[in-house]
Structures are given as structure tokens and as C-alpha cells.
Amino acid sequence: MTIAAAKEYRRAALLAKLRGVVGTSHVLTGEQTTRRFCRGHRSGAGKVLAVVRPGTLLEQWQLMLASVTADCIVIMQAANTGLTGGSTPDGDDYDRDIVLVNTLRITGVQLINDGRQAVCLPGATLDRLEQALAPLEREPHSVIGSSCIGASVLGGVCNNSGGALVRRGPAYTELALYAQVREDGSLELVNHLGIELGDSPEEILERLQNADYGPQHIRNDEGPTASDAHYAEHVREVDADTPARFNADPSRLFEASGSAGKLCLFAVRLDTFAKEPSSVFYIGSNEPEDLTEVRRHLLTHLPRLPIAGEYIHRTAFDIGEKYGKDTFLLIDRFGTARVPAAFAMKSRIDGFFERFGLRGVTDRMLQVAMNLLPSHLPPRMRVYRDRYEHHLLLRVSDDTLEQTRTFLAAYFAGRDSAGYFECTAEEGRKAFLHRFAIAGAAIRYREAHRSSVEDIVALDIALRRNDREWVETLPAELEEQIVHKLYYGHFFCHVFHQDYIIKKGVAALDMEHRMWALLDQRRAEYPAEHNVGHLYVAKPALAGFYRELDPTNTFNPGIGHTSKKHGWGECCGG
């Protein structure tokens, strides 16, 4: 038997094992059937031997055993909503076959400790967690943003995702159940969930799947935490010369948290939070210093932190209004629960047309339809768009409402260059929904203007907490290569999203590297909350963390521009 024939025999044997675990219909092969799993939401794509969709935790374990024994790469994926390509292959230069395990069939949210905590299984989405907590008047770490596109709870933890809520910081827990490949190549199940579930992997996973445990099995030690308890104090330090949060922060890397797919997660345990009555203010200004003063005062003087403070630049407002309209209307009319199905349908339609060399068909068709509709935004927001360049959406809990009103009234009194209004409930809801619809608007713009647009350079950055010069000024030679700059972000945390739509013929990678150099000069950290994926370079501490978690480089190799080779090759001290 030739080497090539032996390799094909091993592949066929592995596929037969995988089908034996989950059934033939849940083992996908071929480029067309695997397309929507192997292509990132915004970037990243590559080929796999198979996409496998387990339906239980035990099936997921059995798939891991088979794939690791066959010396395959394993890429774990849930909703595939990441913006840096971190849950898909990237290129075709891997040294082993890839098995991509999509976990969305393994749904499950188990509320414990009277709903003060939740145990989430691999397919649990933020939207589903939010629904489960709603009757208890509680909510998860993130309530809108990633939830709009069906993001998974475990994906947020793996990537230390931040979100808009000022008090809560990055998604973080020290309580998780995961599988890890040891240095000798063996697969080990590690139960750090703080719940007694038995001894063998089979017993642990089946009991967890069936919620076969009671309060007597749950440990509530003072040691391991299920959220970042220190962030609220951390973000108040507005004179600190370091960012509030960023993905490579060693203080927030712990086992599952920040693992970026270098472990196979089966469950995480997270804190939940009481819902609070709140009010929204809409602030506009032509002077960035006004927003700086609002941020610094409210972070340091309010007895409780604001709930959210989201920034939108006028250009981002415009692009989001026109090219994010269908996302806005879909969520506005049907809620976030319908969004994942809509994205999946869009991917299937695009995949069909791409076989004929037609790219972005759905984007262009949807945009033609959206252009026929009137503006969906409240009139007072439209007035502020015309009047002011910089916009801040401020949500505060009602127990600090009067103090916020008093400060804003005094600060903006007599200012011609700035103003604010207190939103109605409907205006506040739509203002924040518009902010999150902006995140995908650049993609739509690119697809609708392929003749003049090369690509998008998308950065998420964390500025120092004491940085007053947060408005970017680019060199003229970079400005002339850009069609539009979209600036928006989590203003009170000083985390910004910067999307550059670049002109046809401009090299996106070269542009990105030049942007990195400018950010280094500003002493910013990047990425801030979307994680390195396959776009950013993992800094030494982060790359070392990945290697510690996955010494054989079996899970998600190549992440953060690290090695794709078995055993890490020459990367990271290898």
C-alpha cells in the first residue's frame, strides 16, 4: 500500500468512527456542505476533513477521543460569530487533517443557586441564557451585541469577550469542565466546575447533560470565581496609564477563560446579575473633550457605575443607518432569537451562487430592498446626527438618575457645540440597537461596493484609561487610501472598534500592519475583546498560555500567528 493510499484508508476509518458516534447526517464533508462552518463571520477560511455536529456531551467526548487518537487537528466551534476568524481554519498549510466540531446541537442552560449562577453547555447562546433568566429578573454578562448574532456563551468565555456593560468587564470564570490533550498525547477530562458529578468521563458527562445533581453536589467555595469581581474598581481608575481590559491581559487568563479553542469545553459556570430599572441619555458634541469630561466624572463621582456608555462617530452612524438597516429591522421586529437562522440561510444562498462565481448576491439584493425604505431611527437621533459629530449613548440605573441629570444639566448649560436629551424607552432601545447594527454594516458596504472597495481592516483596540487624545489622526498617506472610517465602541472602558473600508487595490494586510505601528506609538493594546483569531499576533504571554494549555498543538493551531505544526515546531520557545 502506498503512503497516499494508507492515508486515505486512515481518513476513511476515522470518518466511519465519527459517523458511528453521531450518525451519517451529522458528519459533513465536501466544500459545499461544510462552507458555512469553514468560513468566518468576517474573515478566515480553509478546508477540513469533516464538520461533525455532536448532539450530547458524551458524543462530543467520543469524537474528541477518535480525532485525537487519529492525530487530527480539532477546531471547536459554536455559533461561528467571531470577527477575527478564530473558530475556523485559516488557509491550507496545516500539517494534519482537520476535524471541525460544531457544538450548537448541545443546547442547555441549567440555573443553580436560585438563578444567581448558570451552568451553560457548549451550544448555549447568550440569547437563550437571557431568555432563561428573564423570569427571575436577572440577566447574563452581556445582554445585547454578540447576542444579536447568536453568539455562544462558551465562545465569549474562550475569548474574554468584553461587551458594553461597564460594571462587568470581560467574560470570565474559573469554573469549567473541559478536555485537554496532555504532553503524551492522551486526552483528559478535567472537572473544575465545582459540581460533584462522579469519576469517569462517561458518568460526569451524562449526569451533567441530564442535570442529575442537586444543591448538595454544588460547591460554593470562596476561592474560584464565576465572574471578574474586580473590574468595577479597575475601570474607575481614570488616571491609570494602562488600558482597562484587553485580550492578552495575564490577570484574566485562566484555564477556559481566554483559551481561544486550545481546550475542548463541555460547560462553564457563570454568575448572573439582577436586572435594574434604567434610563438612557443621548449626548452629542462637536468637541471630543466634552465626552471625555462626561466619562471621567461619571466613572469617579457616581456612587454606582453607569450601566453602559457607547460611542458612535457620525460616519459610523451613517453607514450603520443605511447598511445595517436589515439587521436592525430583523432584531426590532423578531428579536435576537431569529438572527442565527437568518445568517445560516444567507450563507446557504451565498454558497449556491458562489458556485457560479457570483459573490455577495444576498448582500446586494438586501441592500437594494433596504434603500427603498425610509429611515428607521427616531427623529431626535436624526437631528443630533446632523448637529453633532460625536455621539454617546449613556445608560444609568435609576438609583443614580437624578445625580446624572444634575451633572448633565450643569455641564451642558449654555454650550452651543454640545447637547443631550433624555430618551423615551423606545428611543433608548432603538439607540442601542442602532449602535450594535453598526458592527456588521462595514461588511455590507464592502459587498455592495465591490468595484471600489478592496476590503475592510477591522481593529478593536484598548486605549489607556488616562488617554484624553482618543480621537485618531491618521497620516495623509493612509487617509487617501481609505473610503470610510467607522469609529464606535465601549467608551467608558476606552475600548474602540475601528473599521477602515479601504480603496480598491490597497493591500489590506499592509494597511493593518501600518495601523498596528501607530497603535504601538499610542501605547494601545490590541485586540481588546475579539481576541487574536488569525488576524492579530499573540503576544508572548498569550502565546505561552496557549502552549501551556495545549502542549501538542492539537486544538486550533495557528491561532495568533503561532505555529500550525504538531508540537508547536519552532514557535513560542519550541
XYZ file of C-alpha atoms in Angstrom:
574
model
C 0.000 0.000 0.000
C 1.379 3.425 -0.948
C 1.680 6.236 1.589
C -1.155 8.104 -0.131
C -3.378 5.021 -0.079
C -2.625 4.419 3.602
C -3.537 7.996 4.388
C -6.862 7.690 2.577
C -7.544 4.432 4.415
C -6.978 6.148 7.783
C -9.228 9.023 6.768
C -12.000 6.629 5.748
C -11.632 4.722 9.020
C -11.881 7.926 11.062
C -14.933 9.132 9.146
C -16.577 5.771 9.768
C -15.903 6.152 13.523
C -17.300 9.695 13.556
C -20.435 8.567 11.736
C -20.784 5.750 14.210
C -20.844 8.264 17.058
C -23.214 10.945 15.717
C -24.851 9.404 12.657
C -24.156 9.986 8.972
C -26.291 13.119 8.703
C -24.148 14.931 11.272
C -20.794 14.253 9.613
C -20.422 16.752 6.777
C -17.775 16.502 4.062
C -17.191 18.353 0.826
C -16.736 22.079 0.270
C -20.373 22.976 -0.326
C -21.827 21.261 2.725
C -19.072 22.480 5.045
C -18.866 26.026 3.644
C -20.847 27.890 6.310
C -18.818 26.233 9.070
C -15.405 26.725 7.458
C -15.709 30.399 6.624
C -15.535 33.035 9.354
C -18.213 35.645 10.015
C -15.878 38.381 8.793
C -12.591 36.661 7.873
C -10.830 33.310 7.749
C -11.494 30.208 5.644
C -9.996 26.794 4.963
C -10.721 23.153 4.208
C -11.477 20.382 6.689
C -11.713 16.618 6.559
C -15.150 16.846 8.162
C -17.520 19.012 10.141
C -19.054 16.956 12.933
C -22.116 18.001 14.951
C -22.474 16.097 18.237
C -25.846 16.061 19.970
C -24.709 15.203 23.506
C -21.719 15.833 25.748
C -20.843 12.143 25.627
C -20.825 12.225 21.824
C -18.528 15.241 21.953
C -16.125 13.325 24.212
C -16.190 10.288 21.924
C -15.480 12.475 18.890
C -12.527 14.012 20.715
C -11.102 10.592 21.556
C -11.414 9.393 17.967
C -9.925 12.561 16.445
C -7.028 12.856 18.898
C -6.204 9.147 18.535
C -6.098 9.642 14.746
C -3.635 12.533 15.230
C -6.021 15.086 13.725
C -6.286 18.764 14.433
C -9.519 19.668 16.227
C -11.168 23.061 15.870
C -14.028 23.686 18.283
C -16.823 25.922 17.034
C -20.200 27.028 18.320
C -22.014 29.884 16.564
C -19.062 30.954 14.358
C -19.790 34.613 15.011
C -16.226 35.672 15.823
C -14.823 38.669 13.963
C -11.187 37.540 13.724
C -11.585 34.052 12.234
C -10.738 32.265 15.474
C -13.130 29.319 15.113
C -12.442 28.332 11.505
C -9.402 27.029 9.625
C -7.156 29.660 8.087
C -5.596 28.604 4.818
C -4.488 25.142 3.747
C -0.981 24.901 5.242
C -1.755 22.662 8.219
C 0.324 19.502 8.700
C -2.609 17.267 9.718
C -6.228 16.720 8.748
C -8.752 18.962 10.495
C -11.924 17.838 12.206
C -14.161 20.801 12.966
C -16.587 20.101 15.818
C -19.644 22.345 15.824
C -21.418 22.178 19.181
C -24.628 24.111 18.568
C -26.797 20.983 18.877
C -25.746 20.603 22.527
C -28.019 23.253 23.936
C -28.567 23.591 27.640
C -28.759 26.248 30.341
C -29.005 24.995 33.931
C -29.760 27.622 36.574
C -28.286 26.941 40.006
C -28.098 28.730 43.351
C -31.582 30.228 42.860
C -30.584 31.604 39.470
C -27.604 33.554 40.785
C -25.430 31.325 38.622
C -25.859 29.355 35.413
C -24.172 26.263 34.017
C -24.014 26.558 30.237
C -23.366 23.704 27.816
C -21.430 24.154 24.531
C -24.393 25.145 22.356
C -25.936 27.621 24.793
C -26.290 31.072 23.258
C -26.349 34.414 25.026
C -29.865 34.895 23.732
C -31.038 31.584 25.212
C -29.380 32.376 28.543
C -31.064 35.760 28.578
C -34.450 34.106 27.992
C -33.872 31.578 30.778
C -33.015 34.327 33.259
C -35.792 36.752 32.284
C -38.498 35.233 34.577
C -36.124 35.681 37.526
C -35.461 39.348 36.642
C -31.814 38.515 36.086
C -29.518 38.743 33.077
C -26.198 37.348 31.788
C -22.844 39.077 31.479
C -23.769 40.502 28.057
C -27.302 41.399 27.011
C -27.025 42.886 23.528
C -24.271 42.972 20.983
C -22.913 39.473 20.464
C -26.325 38.118 21.438
C -27.738 39.826 18.348
C -25.910 37.428 16.062
C -26.470 34.315 18.155
C -23.066 34.184 19.851
C -22.430 31.335 22.273
C -21.783 31.713 25.982
C -18.709 29.477 25.862
C -17.304 31.413 22.912
C -17.452 34.584 24.978
C -15.550 32.966 27.836
C -12.927 31.468 25.491
C -12.241 34.901 24.065
C -12.568 37.026 27.211
C -15.222 38.933 25.262
C -15.964 42.311 26.754
C -19.310 43.724 25.782
C -20.997 47.001 26.545
C -21.790 46.705 30.242
C -19.370 48.913 32.160
C -19.619 47.151 35.513
C -18.903 43.609 34.341
C -15.704 43.631 32.326
C -14.619 40.654 30.235
C -16.471 37.339 30.313
C -14.532 35.336 32.892
C -14.836 32.243 35.049
C -12.568 29.896 36.949
C -15.240 27.178 36.976
C -15.305 24.958 33.893
C -15.428 21.377 32.636
C -13.010 20.707 29.778
C -10.887 18.153 27.950
C -7.169 18.730 27.489
C -4.535 16.930 25.435
C -1.545 16.191 27.646
C 2.104 16.135 26.536
C 1.964 12.382 25.947
C -0.975 12.837 23.553
C -3.610 11.445 25.913
C -6.974 13.156 26.348
C -8.002 14.016 29.911
C -11.327 15.303 31.205
C -10.870 17.983 33.885
C -13.797 18.830 36.167
C -13.228 22.264 37.696
C -16.926 23.097 37.520
C -17.360 22.949 41.276
C -20.092 20.325 40.954
C -19.647 16.719 42.048
C -20.687 14.555 39.100
C -18.798 11.294 39.554
C -15.429 9.945 38.492
C -15.413 8.574 34.940
C -15.814 10.876 31.918
C -18.932 8.953 30.872
C -20.625 9.388 34.255
C -19.632 13.025 34.596
C -20.863 13.988 31.137
C -24.134 12.042 31.251
C -25.038 13.398 34.697
C -24.274 16.941 33.627
C -26.241 16.569 30.396
C -29.272 15.368 32.379
C -28.788 17.890 35.218
C -28.549 14.887 37.515
C -27.253 16.746 40.549
C -28.671 18.725 43.450
C -27.670 21.574 45.758
C -25.676 19.124 47.887
C -23.369 18.460 44.921
C -22.619 22.144 44.262
C -19.587 23.672 45.945
C -19.703 27.399 46.656
C -16.165 27.929 47.886
C -14.737 31.404 48.308
C -11.812 30.511 46.035
C -12.754 30.077 42.359
C -14.910 32.865 40.934
C -17.516 32.871 38.171
C -17.045 36.483 37.032
C -14.472 39.266 37.149
C -15.233 40.688 40.571
C -12.553 43.400 40.426
C -13.353 45.094 37.138
C -15.757 47.687 38.564
C -12.977 49.136 40.719
C -10.445 48.762 37.921
C -12.405 50.771 35.351
C -12.911 53.682 37.788
C -9.169 54.375 37.785
C -9.394 57.011 35.060
C -5.848 58.297 35.678
C -4.219 54.895 35.252
C -1.681 54.727 32.422
C -2.839 51.296 31.217
C -5.964 50.003 29.447
C -8.939 48.723 31.441
C -9.174 45.435 29.546
C -7.581 43.628 26.639
C -7.317 40.022 25.471
C -3.677 39.425 26.412
C -4.057 40.665 29.998
C -2.421 37.845 32.041
C -4.683 38.577 35.016
C -7.689 37.364 33.022
C -6.217 34.199 31.502
C -7.270 31.113 33.449
C -7.960 27.661 32.016
C -11.138 28.133 29.917
C -11.099 31.927 30.191
C -9.147 33.294 27.244
C -8.349 29.779 25.981
C -9.343 30.586 22.358
C -10.161 26.989 21.484
C -6.970 25.477 22.959
C -9.207 23.354 25.224
C -12.350 21.380 24.439
C -15.019 22.932 26.658
C -18.048 20.979 27.863
C -19.511 23.514 30.309
C -18.823 26.749 32.153
C -20.353 28.106 35.340
C -21.067 31.830 35.389
C -22.542 34.452 37.653
C -25.783 36.143 36.646
C -26.869 39.670 37.520
C -30.026 41.349 38.773
C -31.882 43.471 36.228
C -32.241 47.092 37.200
C -34.612 49.847 36.103
C -32.578 52.211 33.946
C -32.747 55.318 31.794
C -30.901 56.392 28.645
C -29.427 59.772 27.732
C -28.352 60.673 24.194
C -25.367 63.055 24.129
C -23.933 64.818 21.108
C -20.922 67.075 20.728
C -18.515 68.515 18.192
C -15.759 68.599 20.821
C -14.299 65.248 21.935
C -13.291 66.823 25.246
C -16.962 67.026 26.228
C -17.330 63.261 26.102
C -14.038 62.856 27.959
C -15.304 65.018 30.825
C -18.603 63.130 30.972
C -16.755 59.819 31.115
C -14.301 60.893 33.799
C -16.951 62.498 36.007
C -19.454 59.664 35.894
C -16.816 56.970 36.453
C -15.427 58.727 39.508
C -18.403 60.532 41.072
C -21.444 58.318 40.687
C -21.938 56.034 43.704
C -22.586 53.201 41.227
C -21.067 52.922 37.795
C -23.109 53.678 34.680
C -24.568 50.557 33.082
C -23.340 51.354 29.566
C -21.716 54.138 27.588
C -21.471 53.558 23.834
C -19.703 55.868 21.384
C -20.682 56.421 17.742
C -18.922 58.712 15.266
C -21.106 60.413 12.677
C -19.688 58.359 9.784
C -20.391 55.130 11.643
C -23.892 56.448 12.348
C -24.477 56.994 8.622
C -23.034 53.684 7.428
C -24.924 51.836 10.154
C -28.199 53.555 9.322
C -28.017 52.620 5.648
C -26.107 49.334 5.597
C -27.159 47.906 8.953
C -30.838 48.583 8.422
C -31.881 44.977 7.736
C -30.092 43.765 10.884
C -31.797 46.493 12.902
C -35.240 45.698 11.488
C -34.825 41.954 11.897
C -33.978 42.281 15.579
C -36.512 45.048 16.147
C -39.389 43.011 14.719
C -38.443 39.439 15.609
C -35.858 39.588 18.402
C -32.355 38.141 18.529
C -33.580 34.531 18.500
C -34.256 34.675 14.749
C -30.889 36.085 13.769
C -28.786 32.865 13.716
C -31.299 31.165 11.392
C -31.291 34.212 9.119
C -27.473 34.172 8.927
C -27.480 30.436 8.182
C -29.985 30.892 5.352
C -27.951 33.766 3.942
C -24.812 31.611 3.991
C -26.543 28.776 2.133
C -27.834 31.125 -0.562
C -24.425 32.758 -0.959
C -22.812 29.335 -1.187
C -25.148 28.356 -4.020
C -24.377 31.448 -6.082
C -20.635 31.279 -5.424
C -20.539 28.017 -7.357
C -21.245 30.178 -10.408
C -18.660 32.810 -9.496
C -21.237 35.224 -8.060
C -20.188 36.652 -4.704
C -22.271 38.689 -2.254
C -25.597 38.139 -4.016
C -27.712 38.292 -0.852
C -25.935 41.405 0.389
C -26.613 43.277 -2.831
C -30.220 42.123 -3.034
C -30.923 43.018 0.581
C -29.315 46.412 0.162
C -31.422 47.243 -2.879
C -34.515 46.458 -0.816
C -33.309 48.445 2.207
C -32.580 51.515 0.067
C -36.288 51.720 -0.737
C -37.284 52.024 2.926
C -37.372 55.250 4.957
C -35.116 55.824 7.953
C -35.927 53.575 10.888
C -34.297 55.783 13.527
C -36.089 58.134 15.958
C -36.330 61.757 14.750
C -34.354 63.213 17.652
C -31.429 60.912 16.862
C -31.514 62.110 13.258
C -31.441 65.743 14.422
C -28.398 65.041 16.578
C -26.724 63.277 13.684
C -26.947 66.479 11.629
C -25.889 68.675 14.509
C -23.020 66.759 16.131
C -20.031 64.692 15.008
C -19.588 62.634 18.200
C -22.396 60.686 19.873
C -22.553 58.985 23.278
C -25.335 56.678 24.421
C -25.457 56.652 28.207
C -27.480 54.185 30.270
C -27.611 54.586 34.057
C -29.527 52.737 36.751
C -32.441 54.737 38.118
C -30.873 54.968 41.567
C -28.279 57.315 40.019
C -30.665 59.022 37.596
C -31.071 62.303 39.489
C -27.328 62.702 40.013
C -26.756 62.097 36.299
C -29.460 64.574 35.314
C -27.989 67.216 37.612
C -24.480 66.791 36.230
C -25.534 66.809 32.566
C -27.758 69.850 33.029
C -24.932 71.786 34.660
C -22.210 70.670 32.267
C -24.094 71.305 29.027
C -25.764 74.548 30.097
C -25.115 77.252 27.506
C -22.970 75.044 25.223
C -23.633 75.563 21.523
C -21.281 72.793 20.453
C -22.920 70.046 22.512
C -26.228 68.905 23.915
C -28.187 65.977 25.313
C -31.698 64.681 25.756
C -33.253 62.040 27.962
C -34.628 59.241 25.803
C -38.035 57.690 25.963
C -37.932 53.926 26.489
C -38.417 53.383 22.740
C -35.730 55.910 21.780
C -33.262 54.345 24.205
C -33.910 50.833 22.917
C -33.511 51.877 19.303
C -30.396 53.949 20.012
C -28.566 50.945 21.453
C -29.878 48.636 18.754
C -28.550 51.043 16.121
C -25.151 51.007 17.825
C -24.937 47.228 17.533
C -26.245 47.109 13.977
C -23.240 49.254 13.020
C -20.870 46.350 13.763
C -21.832 44.454 10.601
C -22.524 47.442 8.394
C -18.987 47.676 7.007
C -19.272 44.138 5.651
C -22.467 45.026 3.808
C -20.865 48.201 2.438
C -17.943 46.165 1.092
C -20.191 43.654 -0.649
C -22.379 46.397 -2.124
C -19.359 48.326 -3.479
C -17.010 45.620 -4.703
C -15.917 47.696 -7.694
C -14.441 50.442 -5.489
C -13.678 48.645 -2.212
C -10.801 46.229 -1.691
C -11.587 45.054 1.837
C -12.083 46.036 5.480
C -9.315 46.476 8.025
C -11.106 45.925 11.336
C -9.360 46.688 14.622
C -10.581 46.584 18.208
C -8.282 48.486 20.500
C -7.966 49.375 24.168
C -6.651 52.842 24.932
C -5.060 53.764 28.236
C -7.586 54.809 30.856
C -5.963 58.233 31.184
C -5.708 58.880 27.432
C -7.507 62.126 26.563
C -6.432 62.014 22.891
C -8.819 59.221 21.938
C -9.796 60.625 18.528
C -7.433 59.174 15.953
C -5.463 61.309 13.497
C -4.032 59.369 10.568
C -1.141 60.358 8.290
C -2.256 61.804 4.958
C -0.825 58.859 3.001
C -3.113 56.482 4.917
C -6.155 58.748 4.735
C -6.040 58.813 0.947
C -6.246 55.014 0.815
C -9.453 54.844 2.867
C -13.036 55.177 1.635
C -14.636 55.411 5.098
C -13.518 55.175 8.719
C -16.038 53.770 11.185
C -15.313 54.585 14.829
C -17.567 53.200 17.562
C -17.095 51.372 20.849
C -17.412 50.985 24.605
C -16.439 54.483 25.624
C -16.305 54.159 29.409
C -13.935 51.169 29.140
C -11.948 53.053 26.455
C -12.365 50.120 24.074
C -12.920 51.201 20.470
C -13.797 49.406 17.251
C -12.148 50.966 14.207
C -13.240 49.678 10.806
C -11.420 51.034 7.768
C -13.082 50.460 4.403
C -10.145 50.673 2.017
C -9.974 51.574 -1.665
C -9.631 49.066 -4.466
C -6.043 47.975 -4.955
C -4.862 48.810 -1.435
C -3.162 45.878 0.335
C -5.245 45.171 3.437
C -2.506 43.352 5.330
C -0.004 46.133 4.726
C -2.566 48.695 5.863
C -3.270 46.692 9.020
C 0.407 46.434 9.919
C 0.842 50.175 9.479
C -2.142 50.730 11.766
C -0.552 48.460 14.360
C 2.580 50.586 14.314
C 0.510 53.705 15.006
C -1.284 51.966 17.864
C 2.048 50.903 19.349
C 3.113 54.547 19.342
C -0.058 55.387 21.278
C 0.658 52.550 23.740
C -2.701 50.984 22.989
C -3.391 47.271 23.425
C -4.970 45.215 20.671
C -7.072 43.233 20.253
C -9.229 44.436 23.102
C -12.093 41.940 23.134
C -12.431 39.976 19.875
C -9.242 38.002 20.577
C -6.366 37.384 18.225
C -8.027 34.856 15.933
C -5.941 34.538 12.791
C -5.617 38.308 12.319
C -3.554 39.521 15.275
C -0.210 38.306 16.590
C -0.436 36.751 20.052
C 1.953 38.482 22.432
C 4.470 36.261 24.254
C 2.418 35.899 27.453
C -0.684 34.907 25.485
C 1.207 32.503 23.189
C 2.798 30.937 26.265
C -0.647 30.481 27.815
C -1.837 28.697 24.682
C 1.167 26.375 24.722
C 0.651 25.585 28.391
C -2.967 24.612 27.722
C -2.199 22.575 24.592
C 1.378 21.235 24.589
C 0.899 19.063 21.464
C -0.774 21.885 19.487
C -3.804 19.726 18.706
C -6.560 22.281 19.284
C -6.920 25.287 16.958
C -3.255 25.511 15.891
C -2.042 28.701 14.254
C -4.158 30.960 16.416
C -2.497 34.332 16.957
C 0.023 33.608 14.162
C 1.560 30.816 16.250
C 2.768 27.570 14.685
C 0.370 25.210 12.925
C 2.794 22.315 13.389
C 2.402 19.337 15.684
C 4.274 20.047 18.920
C 4.480 23.752 18.011
C 7.533 23.416 15.753
C 9.841 26.354 16.401
C 7.138 28.558 17.901
C 6.992 30.017 21.363
C 10.205 28.619 22.732
C 9.853 25.245 20.988
